C-alpha positions in Angstrom: 54.7 11.2 111.2 52.8 12.2 114.3 51.9 10.0 117.2 48.2 9.6 116.2 49.3 8.7 112.6 51.7 6.2 114.0 49.0 4.4 116.0 46.5 4.5 113.1 49.0 3.1 110.6 50.2 0.4 113.0 46.6 -0.6 113.6 45.9 -0.8 109.8 49.1 -2.9 109.3 47.9 -5.2 112.0 44.5 -5.5 110.3 45.9 -7.0 107.1 44.5 -10.5 107.0 47.7 -12.3 105.8 46.4 -15.8 106.3 43.2 -15.2 104.4 45.0 -13.5 101.5 47.4 -16.3 101.2 44.8 -19.1 101.5 42.8 -17.5 98.7 45.8 -18.3 96.4 44.6 -21.9 96.7 40.9 -21.1 96.7 40.6 -21.7 100.5 39.3 -19.7 103.4 40.7 -20.6 106.9 37.6 -19.2 108.5 35.6 -22.1 106.9 38.0 -24.9 108.0 39.3 -26.4 111.2 39.3 -24.0 114.1 38.1 -21.1 111.9 41.1 -19.1 113.0 43.0 -16.9 110.5 46.4 -17.7 112.0 49.3 -19.8 110.8 48.3 -23.1 112.4 44.9 -23.1 110.8 46.2 -21.8 107.5 48.6 -24.7 107.5 45.7 -27.1 107.9 43.7 -25.2 105.2 46.3 -24.4 102.5 49.4 -26.3 103.3 52.6 -26.0 105.4 54.3 -23.5 103.1 51.6 -20.9 103.2 51.2 -21.6 107.0 54.9 -20.7 107.5 54.5 -17.6 105.3 51.4 -16.6 107.3 53.4 -16.9 110.5 56.2 -14.6 109.1 53.7 -12.2 107.7 51.7 -11.9 111.0 55.0 -11.4 112.8 56.0 -8.6 110.5 52.7 -6.8 111.2 53.9 -6.4 114.8 57.6 -6.0 114.1 57.6 -3.3 111.4 55.6 -0.6 113.3 57.6 -1.0 116.4 61.0 -0.9 114.6 59.8 2.2 112.7 58.9 3.9 116.0 62.2 2.8 117.6 64.3 4.2 114.8 62.5 7.4 114.1 62.8 9.1 117.5 59.4 8.3 119.1 59.4 8.1 122.9 59.3 4.8 124.6 55.6 5.0 125.4 54.8 5.6 121.7 57.0 2.6 120.7 54.9 0.5 123.0 51.6 2.0 121.7 52.6 1.2 118.1 53.1 -2.5 119.2 49.7 -2.6 121.0 48.0 -0.9 118.0 49.3 -3.5 115.6 48.4 -6.3 117.9 44.9 -5.0 118.4 44.7 -4.6 114.6 45.2 -8.4 114.2 42.7 -9.2 116.9 40.1 -6.8 115.7 40.9 -6.0 112.0 39.1 -3.3 110.2 39.1 -5.3 107.0 37.3 -8.3 108.5 34.6 -6.6 110.5 36.7 -6.6 113.6 36.8 -10.4 113.8 40.4 -11.4 113.7 43.0 -13.9 115.0 44.4 -14.7 118.4 47.5 -12.5 118.1 50.4 -14.8 119.1 52.5 -14.3 116.0 51.8 -10.5 115.8 52.7 -10.3 119.5 55.9 -12.2 118.8 56.8 -9.7 116.1 56.3 -6.9 118.6 58.5 -8.6 121.2 61.1 -9.3 118.5 61.5 -5.6 117.9 61.5 -4.8 121.6 63.7 -7.5 123.0 64.9 -10.3 120.7 66.6 -12.3 123.5 63.2 -12.5 125.3 61.7 -14.0 122.2 64.4 -16.6 122.1 63.4 -17.6 125.7 59.8 -17.8 124.8 60.5 -19.9 121.8 62.4 -22.4 124.0 59.3 -22.6 126.3 57.0 -23.0 123.3 59.1 -25.7 121.7 59.4 -27.6 124.9 55.7 -27.7 125.5 54.9 -28.5 121.9 57.3 -31.4 121.8 56.0 -32.7 125.1 52.2 -32.4 124.5 51.9 -31.6 120.7 49.4 -28.8 121.3 50.2 -25.5 119.5 47.8 -23.6 121.7 49.4 -24.9 124.9 52.8 -23.9 123.7 51.6 -20.5 122.7 49.9 -19.9 126.0 53.0 -21.1 127.9 55.3 -18.8 125.9 52.9 -15.9 126.4 52.6 -16.4 130.2 56.4 -16.7 130.5 57.1 -13.5 128.5 56.7 -11.0 131.5 58.9 -13.2 133.6 61.6 -13.4 130.9 61.5 -9.7 130.3 61.9 -9.1 134.1 64.8 -11.5 134.3 66.5 -9.7 131.4 65.9 -6.3 133.2 63.9 -4.9 130.3 62.2 -1.5 130.7 59.2 -1.7 133.0 57.0 -0.4 130.2 57.8 -3.5 128.1 56.9 -5.8 131.0 53.6 -4.0 131.5 52.7 -4.2 127.8 53.5 -8.0 127.9 51.0 -8.4 130.7 48.3 -6.5 128.7 49.1 -8.5 125.5 49.3 -11.7 127.4 45.9 -11.2 129.1 44.3 -10.5 125.7 45.9 -13.6 124.2 44.6 -15.8 127.1 41.1 -14.4 126.6 41.3 -15.2 122.8 42.3 -18.7 123.8 39.5 -19.5 126.2 38.0 -21.9 123.8 41.3 -23.7 123.4 41.8 -23.8 127.2 38.4 -25.4 127.6 39.3 -28.0 124.9 42.6 -28.7 126.5 40.9 -29.3 129.8 38.4 -31.6 128.1 41.0 -33.4 126.1 39.4 -32.5 122.8 42.0 -29.9 121.5 43.5 -30.8 118.1 47.2 -31.7 118.3 49.8 -30.4 115.8 49.5 -33.7 113.8 45.9 -33.3 112.8 45.8 -36.8 111.2 46.8 -38.3 114.5 44.3 -36.1 116.3 41.5 -37.4 114.1 42.3 -41.0 114.9 42.1 -40.5 118.6 
């Protein structure tokens, strides 16, 4: 497989709307419920916890598989990174959904899992700590995203990995601008949606 083909295939894999496909098993569409996002959290609200978890894993695989393929088939480091970015962009702007996709956190996590599993562990610790303290999935996701470059730097990861984490992190923050505004206003939904509705 050539470099162009790798990027195209990675993008197409990233474009697969896992959350929508799974939600349809229950006759639901996450775009019509809750936040309207196609990611795991909204699928959980739309179609139940089990399908939400499977969506999380599926979206992670979209980022993980292309990067692992590139790592183990002799592609240079910059193409490994490009495969990850292509899969991530595929999730954000999927061909199969008119380029209107999700926020990319799970797919980015899959990319990082292939590049540096220890860094992912550090980000998960940050995510869980914020989630347990404030009960906002968006806040935990943003915290983990913003800490990733720092964690990669502390782990002495290749500079290219740090740069790509800055690019991906910036795009994730842009995709979460609505969440950030709601967090500031105090109107963001907490993980326990039933409690959020009673507040």
